[in-house]
XYZ file of C-alpha atoms in Angstrom:
670
model
C -33.776 26.994 23.802
C -36.873 29.317 24.884
C -34.380 32.295 24.352
C -32.084 30.968 27.152
C -28.503 29.847 26.407
C -27.412 26.812 28.350
C -23.370 26.058 28.185
C -22.372 22.407 28.108
C -19.575 20.887 30.382
C -17.358 18.346 30.148
C -18.298 14.909 32.869
C -17.163 11.608 32.821
C -18.362 9.690 30.233
C -20.273 7.284 32.270
C -21.523 10.166 34.290
C -22.678 11.973 30.814
C -24.082 8.736 29.396
C -26.334 8.089 32.495
C -27.633 11.248 32.558
C -28.245 11.632 28.819
C -30.364 8.131 29.399
C -32.397 9.380 32.219
C -33.304 12.342 30.262
C -34.744 10.090 27.383
C -36.690 7.737 29.856
C -38.305 10.757 31.377
C -39.554 11.950 28.156
C -37.835 15.221 28.149
C -35.917 16.567 25.291
C -32.685 15.230 24.589
C -29.990 15.434 22.036
C -27.368 13.485 21.011
C -24.242 14.486 19.274
C -21.514 12.389 17.514
C -18.397 13.117 15.155
C -17.919 11.988 11.469
C -15.173 9.427 11.589
C -13.543 10.474 8.324
C -14.434 14.101 8.100
C -13.870 15.815 11.330
C -16.169 18.960 10.669
C -19.137 16.649 10.213
C -21.290 16.208 13.482
C -24.584 14.043 13.375
C -27.141 14.510 15.807
C -29.722 12.931 17.192
C -32.938 14.740 18.954
C -35.651 13.943 20.979
C -37.541 17.374 21.206
C -40.718 18.277 23.282
C -43.667 19.193 21.493
C -44.323 22.753 19.971
C -40.220 23.313 21.220
C -37.156 24.800 19.202
C -33.512 24.238 19.785
C -30.518 25.704 18.257
C -27.318 24.286 18.519
C -23.868 26.326 18.414
C -20.902 24.099 18.320
C -18.116 25.696 18.796
C -14.560 24.305 18.906
C -10.702 24.584 18.866
C -8.222 22.339 16.164
C -4.474 21.748 16.354
C -3.622 22.370 12.380
C -1.327 19.837 11.248
C 1.504 20.184 9.145
C 1.704 17.594 6.654
C 3.421 17.424 3.039
C 4.959 20.803 3.872
C 1.807 22.335 4.535
C -0.904 23.378 7.305
C -3.899 22.120 6.392
C -7.774 23.583 7.748
C -10.761 22.051 6.033
C -14.490 23.296 6.393
C -17.216 21.168 5.271
C -20.243 22.849 3.835
C -23.535 20.318 3.656
C -26.469 22.899 3.916
C -28.202 20.918 1.468
C -30.489 24.342 0.602
C -29.560 27.417 -1.060
C -28.337 29.916 1.646
C -29.354 33.668 1.254
C -26.288 34.852 3.021
C -23.344 32.562 3.006
C -20.339 33.721 3.900
C -17.107 32.162 5.657
C -14.350 34.239 6.512
C -10.632 32.937 7.694
C -8.182 34.874 8.980
C -4.257 33.737 9.158
C -2.168 35.054 11.759
C 1.740 33.956 12.145
C 5.075 34.577 13.773
C 6.550 34.091 10.224
C 6.278 35.277 6.814
C 3.481 33.444 4.905
C 5.375 32.197 1.717
C 2.286 29.968 0.583
C -1.823 30.011 0.398
C -3.657 27.933 -1.772
C -7.596 28.115 -1.363
C -9.489 25.348 -2.813
C -13.255 23.750 -3.243
C -14.230 20.005 -3.472
C -17.097 18.253 -4.319
C -18.167 14.970 -5.259
C -14.677 14.412 -5.549
C -13.987 17.135 -8.120
C -11.388 19.616 -7.327
C -11.914 23.662 -8.072
C -8.549 26.212 -7.864
C -7.950 29.210 -5.682
C -8.834 32.703 -6.391
C -12.375 32.783 -8.268
C -15.791 30.939 -7.570
C -16.715 33.331 -4.743
C -13.042 32.898 -3.136
C -11.081 36.436 -2.402
C -7.404 35.917 -0.762
C -6.404 39.266 0.942
C -2.816 39.195 2.515
C -2.803 41.751 5.454
C 0.423 41.843 5.909
C 3.744 39.699 5.385
C 2.672 37.637 8.475
C -1.113 37.668 7.904
C -3.759 37.003 5.115
C -7.978 36.676 4.917
C -9.764 34.181 3.022
C -13.443 35.404 2.180
C -15.610 32.927 0.305
C -19.220 33.839 -0.419
C -20.663 31.395 -2.947
C -23.936 33.323 -4.753
C -27.307 31.857 -4.789
C -26.661 30.227 -8.480
C -23.537 28.923 -7.898
C -24.954 26.959 -4.571
C -28.057 25.440 -6.752
C -25.448 24.178 -9.185
C -23.705 22.484 -6.461
C -25.950 21.316 -4.518
C -26.660 17.980 -6.288
C -22.752 17.069 -5.263
C -23.721 16.804 -1.605
C -20.646 16.976 0.296
C -18.876 20.904 0.031
C -15.441 21.378 1.232
C -13.550 24.233 1.358
C -9.759 23.595 2.038
C -6.857 26.321 2.877
C -3.362 25.415 3.118
C -0.525 27.283 3.915
C 3.467 27.260 5.362
C 5.258 29.669 6.615
C 9.183 31.014 5.651
C 11.681 28.588 7.671
C 14.670 29.885 6.014
C 15.468 31.993 9.284
C 16.532 29.899 11.691
C 15.757 25.992 10.803
C 15.572 25.196 14.836
C 11.981 26.365 14.568
C 10.207 29.182 17.211
C 9.380 28.902 21.074
C 6.437 30.447 22.116
C 6.025 31.365 25.763
C 3.145 32.844 27.727
C 1.550 32.981 31.237
C 4.169 30.095 32.377
C 3.507 28.106 29.240
C 5.752 27.419 26.481
C 5.334 25.482 23.003
C 8.454 24.710 20.938
C 7.584 24.189 16.864
C 10.311 22.302 15.530
C 10.182 21.633 11.465
C 13.797 21.887 9.630
C 13.514 21.743 5.876
C 17.518 22.115 4.513
C 18.326 18.622 5.781
C 19.708 16.317 3.145
C 17.301 13.210 2.952
C 18.509 10.036 4.729
C 18.458 7.076 2.508
C 15.477 4.639 3.601
C 15.082 0.630 3.578
C 11.324 0.114 3.350
C 9.929 -2.863 3.618
C 6.223 -3.359 2.200
C 4.662 -5.875 4.118
C 0.989 -6.613 2.069
C -2.017 -8.629 2.607
C -2.914 -10.377 -0.141
C -5.856 -13.004 1.625
C -8.848 -13.733 0.225
C -10.530 -10.465 1.382
C -8.453 -8.156 -0.249
C -10.169 -9.803 -3.751
C -11.577 -7.335 -6.003
C -11.380 -3.162 -5.765
C -9.257 -3.347 -2.624
C -6.306 -5.463 -4.337
C -6.777 -3.279 -7.826
C -6.470 0.168 -5.740
C -3.626 -1.500 -3.580
C -1.945 -2.509 -7.126
C -2.126 1.187 -8.430
C -1.000 2.798 -5.142
C 2.065 0.493 -5.216
C 2.828 1.525 -9.019
C 3.291 4.854 -7.962
C 4.667 4.513 -4.407
C 7.643 2.425 -6.716
C 8.089 5.112 -8.855
C 8.608 7.656 -6.102
C 11.320 5.792 -4.691
C 15.018 7.987 -4.660
C 17.910 6.233 -6.259
C 19.862 5.893 -3.326
C 16.793 3.969 -1.379
C 16.308 0.321 -0.824
C 12.869 -1.715 -0.913
C 11.526 -5.416 -0.183
C 8.149 -6.538 -0.612
C 6.462 -9.379 1.433
C 3.637 -10.624 0.285
C 1.434 -12.549 2.794
C -1.595 -14.464 3.021
C -1.937 -18.173 4.631
C 1.816 -18.455 3.645
C 4.497 -15.466 3.787
C 6.622 -15.256 0.627
C 8.901 -12.730 0.187
C 9.339 -11.143 -3.401
C 12.929 -11.174 -5.597
C 13.768 -10.431 -8.858
C 15.594 -14.019 -9.345
C 13.993 -16.839 -9.067
C 16.945 -18.872 -7.513
C 16.648 -16.183 -4.549
C 12.623 -17.330 -3.519
C 13.834 -20.975 -3.312
C 16.991 -20.034 -1.357
C 19.518 -20.878 -3.734
C 21.326 -17.490 -3.707
C 23.383 -15.592 -1.159
C 21.767 -12.568 -2.036
C 19.016 -10.967 0.486
C 15.393 -10.055 -0.935
C 16.512 -6.143 -0.318
C 16.808 -4.521 -3.599
C 18.178 -1.618 -4.901
C 15.810 1.100 -6.327
C 16.811 1.317 -9.803
C 14.919 1.288 -12.449
C 15.472 -2.366 -13.708
C 14.331 -3.646 -10.352
C 11.552 -1.361 -9.943
C 9.791 -2.446 -13.209
C 9.906 -6.048 -12.438
C 8.779 -5.134 -8.773
C 5.863 -3.629 -10.953
C 5.103 -6.839 -12.739
C 4.973 -8.789 -9.805
C 2.409 -6.511 -7.799
C 0.330 -6.951 -11.195
C 0.270 -10.424 -10.498
C -0.393 -10.543 -6.943
C -3.886 -12.772 -6.390
C -5.940 -12.255 -3.332
C -6.439 -15.595 -1.504
C -5.915 -17.598 1.654
C -5.840 -16.724 5.255
C -4.326 -14.118 7.077
C -1.131 -14.899 8.709
C 0.298 -11.715 10.200
C 2.495 -13.106 12.668
C 4.521 -14.556 9.885
C 4.507 -11.607 7.796
C 5.779 -9.002 10.697
C 8.439 -11.871 12.168
C 9.716 -12.134 7.971
C 10.084 -8.654 7.770
C 12.072 -7.752 11.175
C 14.081 -10.535 10.075
C 15.069 -8.781 7.109
C 15.147 -5.829 8.901
C 17.844 -7.070 11.250
C 19.817 -8.475 8.406
C 20.876 -5.317 7.192
C 22.299 -6.384 3.956
C 22.799 -3.915 1.429
C 25.107 -4.112 -1.652
C 27.183 -7.532 -2.799
C 27.676 -10.168 -0.642
C 30.997 -9.721 0.663
C 29.165 -6.999 2.748
C 26.227 -9.470 4.086
C 26.418 -10.461 7.324
C 27.639 -6.940 8.543
C 24.987 -5.484 11.069
C 25.574 -2.032 11.689
C 23.654 0.552 13.900
C 20.888 2.323 12.635
C 22.246 5.625 11.221
C 25.621 4.652 10.833
C 27.933 4.968 7.953
C 25.788 5.335 4.820
C 23.320 2.846 6.136
C 19.997 3.295 5.049
C 16.632 3.432 7.593
C 14.786 0.597 7.868
C 11.135 1.077 8.199
C 7.996 -1.426 7.760
C 4.949 -0.424 6.207
C 2.387 -3.383 7.470
C -1.080 -3.221 4.922
C -4.252 -5.512 6.437
C -7.877 -5.548 6.085
C -8.821 -8.442 8.542
C -7.411 -9.952 11.328
C -5.135 -12.798 12.229
C -7.005 -16.241 10.947
C -3.693 -18.396 10.128
C -0.518 -18.782 12.902
C -0.620 -17.056 16.087
C -4.286 -15.732 16.455
C -3.831 -13.751 19.843
C -2.760 -10.194 19.342
C -1.278 -9.783 22.510
C 1.373 -12.402 21.663
C 1.914 -10.950 17.956
C 2.742 -7.541 19.527
C 5.288 -9.114 22.101
C 6.969 -11.139 19.270
C 7.335 -7.746 17.059
C 8.666 -6.500 20.502
C 11.135 -8.664 20.890
C 12.171 -9.017 17.233
C 12.389 -4.972 16.694
C 14.364 -4.723 20.140
C 17.809 -3.895 18.526
C 17.090 -2.747 15.262
C 14.229 -0.423 16.352
C 12.716 0.051 13.119
C 9.224 1.815 12.472
C 6.531 0.021 11.829
C 3.644 2.183 9.968
C 0.298 0.166 10.375
C -2.311 1.034 7.289
C -5.847 -0.532 8.511
C -7.391 -0.992 4.728
C -11.375 -0.983 5.133
C -13.711 -1.622 8.541
C -12.581 -5.142 8.870
C -9.055 -4.309 10.215
C -8.700 -4.319 14.167
C -7.092 -0.659 14.147
C -6.700 -1.108 18.075
C -4.422 -3.399 17.319
C -2.282 -2.057 14.457
C -2.138 1.096 16.145
C -0.951 -0.404 19.435
C 1.390 -2.262 17.104
C 2.751 1.121 15.852
C 2.580 3.005 19.105
C 5.028 0.295 20.355
C 7.275 0.179 17.350
C 8.541 4.286 16.817
C 5.015 5.111 14.347
C 1.557 5.557 13.958
C -0.944 3.642 12.330
C -3.639 5.160 9.586
C -6.710 3.961 8.699
C -7.708 3.859 4.778
C -11.366 4.014 3.845
C -12.612 1.598 1.183
C -13.445 4.054 -1.248
C -12.595 5.115 -5.224
C -10.097 7.566 -3.490
C -8.350 4.880 -1.667
C -5.185 4.534 -3.800
C -4.513 8.396 -3.557
C -5.137 7.661 0.402
C -2.476 4.844 0.346
C 0.104 7.317 -1.588
C -0.339 10.335 0.626
C 0.328 8.300 3.875
C 3.223 6.987 1.832
C 4.687 10.976 0.941
C 4.698 11.799 4.592
C 7.128 9.241 5.666
C 9.204 9.456 2.663
C 11.841 11.498 3.531
C 13.465 10.884 6.695
C 15.804 13.985 7.406
C 16.900 13.322 11.007
C 16.978 10.359 13.670
C 16.997 10.185 17.778
C 15.479 13.865 18.130
C 16.256 15.060 21.387
C 15.007 18.427 23.124
C 16.919 19.642 25.829
C 16.087 22.972 28.321
C 17.746 24.424 31.126
C 16.644 22.514 34.563
C 16.176 25.558 36.322
C 14.037 27.319 33.609
C 11.553 24.709 33.035
C 9.377 22.346 34.912
C 10.521 18.243 33.362
C 7.640 16.592 34.932
C 5.290 18.943 32.833
C 7.205 17.890 29.648
C 5.387 16.457 26.436
C 7.216 13.822 24.532
C 10.748 15.429 23.889
C 12.486 12.455 22.491
C 11.742 11.076 18.906
C 12.730 8.306 16.514
C 12.800 10.234 13.401
C 11.863 13.276 11.763
C 10.325 13.138 8.400
C 10.209 16.491 6.045
C 7.375 18.103 5.522
C 6.125 17.289 9.180
C 6.500 19.084 12.242
C 7.233 18.645 16.119
C 5.884 19.889 18.824
C 7.009 20.164 22.520
C 4.963 21.881 25.037
C 6.032 22.366 29.162
C 5.571 24.779 32.168
C 8.048 27.424 32.974
C 9.277 26.679 36.507
C 7.908 28.736 38.959
C 10.628 30.684 40.087
C 10.287 31.858 36.208
C 6.905 32.124 35.753
C 7.350 36.030 35.486
C 10.369 36.546 33.351
C 8.516 36.138 30.134
C 11.392 37.345 28.239
C 14.132 34.934 29.425
C 15.634 32.049 27.026
C 14.420 28.567 28.324
C 18.161 27.706 27.002
C 16.431 25.141 24.535
C 18.627 23.250 22.569
C 17.557 20.257 19.386
C 20.051 17.503 19.120
C 19.776 14.979 16.476
C 21.742 12.680 13.843
C 22.084 13.589 10.473
C 22.702 9.890 8.618
C 23.575 11.558 5.178
C 26.630 13.749 6.800
C 27.097 11.017 9.559
C 27.528 13.743 12.068
C 25.354 14.754 15.236
C 23.466 18.499 14.536
C 22.650 20.878 17.265
C 20.024 23.258 16.695
C 18.827 26.583 18.618
C 15.460 27.933 18.360
C 14.073 31.524 18.390
C 12.199 32.645 21.094
C 8.896 34.502 20.938
C 6.928 36.260 23.861
C 3.121 36.344 23.193
C 1.570 37.755 26.205
C -2.010 39.985 25.681
C -2.999 41.180 28.477
C -6.412 41.984 27.561
C -7.084 38.528 27.377
C -7.144 37.757 30.829
C -10.138 39.705 31.853
C -12.097 36.829 32.927
C -11.446 35.015 36.289
C -11.117 31.774 34.593
C -9.060 32.517 31.956
C -6.460 30.398 30.419
C -4.267 31.257 27.848
C -3.790 29.388 24.576
C -0.476 27.910 25.327
C -1.846 25.973 28.353
C -5.050 24.922 26.450
C -2.151 23.472 24.101
C 0.156 22.037 26.163
C -3.049 19.979 28.111
C -3.805 18.734 24.206
C -0.635 17.522 23.905
C -0.437 15.845 27.228
C -3.811 14.402 27.262
C -3.664 12.890 23.631
C 0.168 11.490 24.571
C -1.459 9.978 27.726
C -3.875 7.910 25.625
C -1.263 7.080 23.184
C 0.550 5.872 26.186
C -2.303 3.876 28.005
C -3.316 1.800 24.585
C 0.567 1.186 24.003
C 1.121 -0.103 27.745
C -1.828 -2.533 28.105
C -1.727 -5.987 27.494
C -5.249 -7.719 26.897
C -5.528 -11.143 26.100
C -3.007 -12.679 27.965
C -5.574 -13.827 30.941
C -9.379 -13.684 29.974
C -10.718 -14.778 33.255
C -8.922 -12.396 35.583
C -9.864 -9.818 33.229
C -13.752 -10.118 33.914
C -12.892 -8.570 37.335
C -12.260 -4.507 37.908
C -8.717 -3.612 37.697
C -8.379 -1.346 40.866
C -4.738 -1.188 42.078
C -3.164 1.568 44.795
C -1.499 2.770 41.193
C -4.670 3.676 39.357
C -4.242 7.282 40.083
C -0.828 7.665 38.908
C -2.041 5.959 35.877
C -1.603 7.746 32.196
C -5.473 7.083 32.158
C -6.200 8.686 34.890
C -4.000 11.698 34.209
C -5.582 12.065 30.982
C -9.162 11.506 32.707
C -8.027 14.635 35.063
C -6.698 16.840 32.756
C -9.714 16.327 30.230
C -11.982 17.442 32.948
C -10.136 20.153 34.075
C -9.751 21.509 30.686
C -12.935 20.657 29.107
C -11.810 18.147 26.354
C -13.624 15.978 24.584
C -11.729 12.419 24.603
C -12.487 8.067 24.654
C -12.689 8.863 28.669
C -15.157 12.106 28.644
C -18.479 13.175 26.992
C -19.885 16.821 26.533
C -22.982 17.636 28.379
C -25.598 20.462 28.317
C -28.377 19.831 30.851
C -32.097 22.362 30.588
C -33.861 22.006 33.775
C -37.699 21.528 33.263
C -39.863 23.107 35.903
C -37.312 23.235 38.371
C -36.622 19.688 38.076
C -33.314 17.589 38.261
C -33.758 16.356 34.389
C -33.067 18.233 31.530
C -31.523 17.359 28.342
C -28.216 15.661 27.883
C -25.971 16.230 24.952
C -23.169 14.194 24.247
C -20.607 14.740 21.454
C -18.377 11.245 21.032
C -15.393 12.659 19.364
C -11.813 12.108 20.803
C -8.955 13.546 20.721
C -6.686 13.972 17.823
C -9.935 13.942 15.217
C -7.789 16.151 13.127
C -5.781 13.013 12.055
C -8.345 11.242 10.522
C -8.071 8.032 12.684
C -11.313 5.934 13.148
C -12.586 5.428 17.019
C -11.793 2.334 18.412
C -14.925 -0.166 19.000
C -14.697 0.620 22.504
C -14.160 4.590 22.538
C -17.082 5.251 19.950
C -20.245 2.877 21.237
C -22.182 3.575 24.518
C -21.140 2.055 27.802
C -24.356 -0.133 28.075
C -23.350 -2.640 25.328
C -24.763 -6.023 25.800
C -23.609 -9.416 24.772
C -26.602 -11.278 23.179
C -27.058 -14.817 22.093
C -27.982 -15.174 18.595
C -27.922 -18.107 15.928
C -24.507 -20.203 15.790
C -22.172 -18.763 12.716
C -19.311 -19.866 10.923
C -16.483 -17.973 13.284
C -13.739 -19.950 15.196
C -11.966 -18.188 17.811
C -8.624 -19.223 19.416
C -8.960 -22.400 21.691
C -7.436 -20.272 24.573
C -9.712 -17.254 24.459
C -12.837 -18.045 25.751
C -13.653 -19.829 28.690
C -17.203 -21.574 29.180
C -19.965 -19.906 29.495
C -20.817 -20.572 32.880
C -18.019 -18.924 34.328
C -18.620 -15.870 31.971
C -21.228 -15.796 34.035
C -20.200 -16.103 37.504
C -17.205 -13.478 37.177
C -19.483 -10.622 36.109
C -21.387 -8.154 38.757
C -24.627 -8.333 37.416
C -26.219 -11.020 35.090
C -30.326 -10.912 33.675
C -31.111 -14.124 31.586
C -34.293 -14.067 29.974
C -35.620 -15.711 26.367
C -35.171 -14.215 23.132
C -36.350 -16.636 20.340
C -36.032 -19.357 22.526
C -32.479 -18.616 23.547
C -30.957 -17.592 26.502
C -30.079 -14.261 26.818
C -27.601 -12.947 28.989
C -27.587 -8.890 29.799
C -25.526 -6.206 31.585
C -22.358 -7.360 30.242
C -20.138 -4.460 29.701
C -17.521 -4.202 26.984
C -15.601 -2.423 29.593
C -15.501 -5.484 32.070
C -14.665 -7.805 29.024
C -12.182 -5.848 27.012
C -10.059 -8.508 26.080
C -12.871 -9.870 23.623
C -12.158 -7.234 21.446
C -9.215 -10.147 19.479
C -12.074 -12.062 18.742
C -15.027 -10.365 17.354
C -15.580 -10.765 13.664
C -16.578 -8.251 10.523
C -20.049 -8.697 12.055
C -19.574 -7.431 15.604
C -20.234 -11.505 16.240
C -17.832 -13.798 18.455
C -18.019 -17.348 19.779
C -17.955 -18.565 22.952
C -17.497 -22.254 24.003
C -20.246 -24.002 26.380
C -17.155 -26.825 27.313
C -13.476 -26.940 27.182
C -13.652 -29.025 23.907
C -15.103 -26.149 21.809
C -17.414 -29.030 20.062
C -20.501 -27.017 21.371
C -20.397 -23.110 20.738
C -22.952 -20.454 21.919
C -22.344 -17.376 19.303
C -22.956 -13.251 20.470
C -23.787 -10.475 19.046
C -21.682 -7.492 20.152
C -23.948 -4.032 20.033
C -26.503 -1.725 21.832
């Protein structure tokens, strides 16, 4: 700005937000940058620019490429909305193994254009490196303006036949271990589909779910087993035999993936109708009870409760899909989570959660999956929702190994620094990454083996397997010319550590058990050692934008302290395309404001009378709004448990007495 370059820096989110608000109130030039949820390369900028001034934004970022469906993906979004005279994109790929696959595609408005052509040039510089050049002409750009968003996607993979144990890279006292074996037979699985068919699924969402289930059922392997649980107000297990549904048969609701059973299952999927409420607790309880039975085959084999991965046993897993919040049965999310953990404590089945649309409580679903050996995914309400569902299933369709553990020599590696090094399962087409620090006595010995070994259980061959990875030193002395030099492996270690600490924090907190006490700030002598505190410290040190930090740039004006504040409200792991939870995506100055009552009934035990809320909060301001009392300065960070009771329109009802006969409804928003 004004011929000068101002570099942004990371600050604690509440401090960054304060600076931004002060800049706005003082009339200085200010900007707010936020990242799109679904397309992590798209940023929205809101700017308050002083008269006759000019600002240029230069956003530089790093991205950890994720291996999904056997390829690494890198997508660049192009939305110039005008013809650019000299538009060039250059992508350079440098690997430590030979590149075996490289595809480049362009997308616009759902269409797909294959690589080679359309201004795309792919050049292999060596077996380990490649160059992708994209330079669309002005006429081609003009023809594509009507499509809006355009994306250039590069997908590639490397040769993994040399050593399936992966590679270890070592640099400046830090190491990263990449593990992605492919030559492993796929373990049979018992997949339990738990499908929400409540009234809110009516219309296109149910149709897209049915379309996706047809393809998913067709892709089941002959040695797989499957079950289908449909839930609305009531919970029903599907069976191909009518006597099973009424409980007259000794057979369980677990079915072999035969052509006949799949055909009958498709007929059932086609007949599903959307109606009733959302009984999340009942559906999860029924699914986990079914997984615990582990009844496969004939009646005489039933009752055997064999451990995961034992002789011939499929691996049980749940795919739980919902588009809303619990309205029937247990309503408090903390109790639902506790019940699921108790039922799943022995079988340890992964629970993969799918939040269909914006009304689902993704924070709850993510916590459910993190506490049960899996991950959650957002399914967007769009024309490609069925494809999103199919793509998600393909990621988990091939369990290859179980109980995967990474070990290193105690004398070579600082074990406290290790990122997660034990994994419930490894799925074909993905990749496991472990990082850590080399012990202080070995930092100068960059070519020394760390004694890395990977132990896992092969369920098909019924044996433990051992992998010993390759070792690579990646020192580059020319990169250390800066005094504040931080190597790429160190930053990768910090990134993985922060992301895992934030997941650990989310999985460990248990909001909702004691609403009154949660209004008070939770300050304990253990706070500095908590996962949240550790994540914040690392994010500030390495300059990461997270739910706890923001990116700020301050431009002095006439020597004053005021200036510009630029906030990037992105989060660690945005390449996973997960939505940002409510508390993490909104400003910290959200208020609870009364509005006209709506028909929304919260759990009776959740909310205390309004007068108690006022006395427990530190600062309260009361004024009039359309004849109603308006209470402000209630920050959502003080009342995080309210997330359990916010409806799809960000509204919540608070009882003014214990009988819940006289309620006040509040709008949650900025």
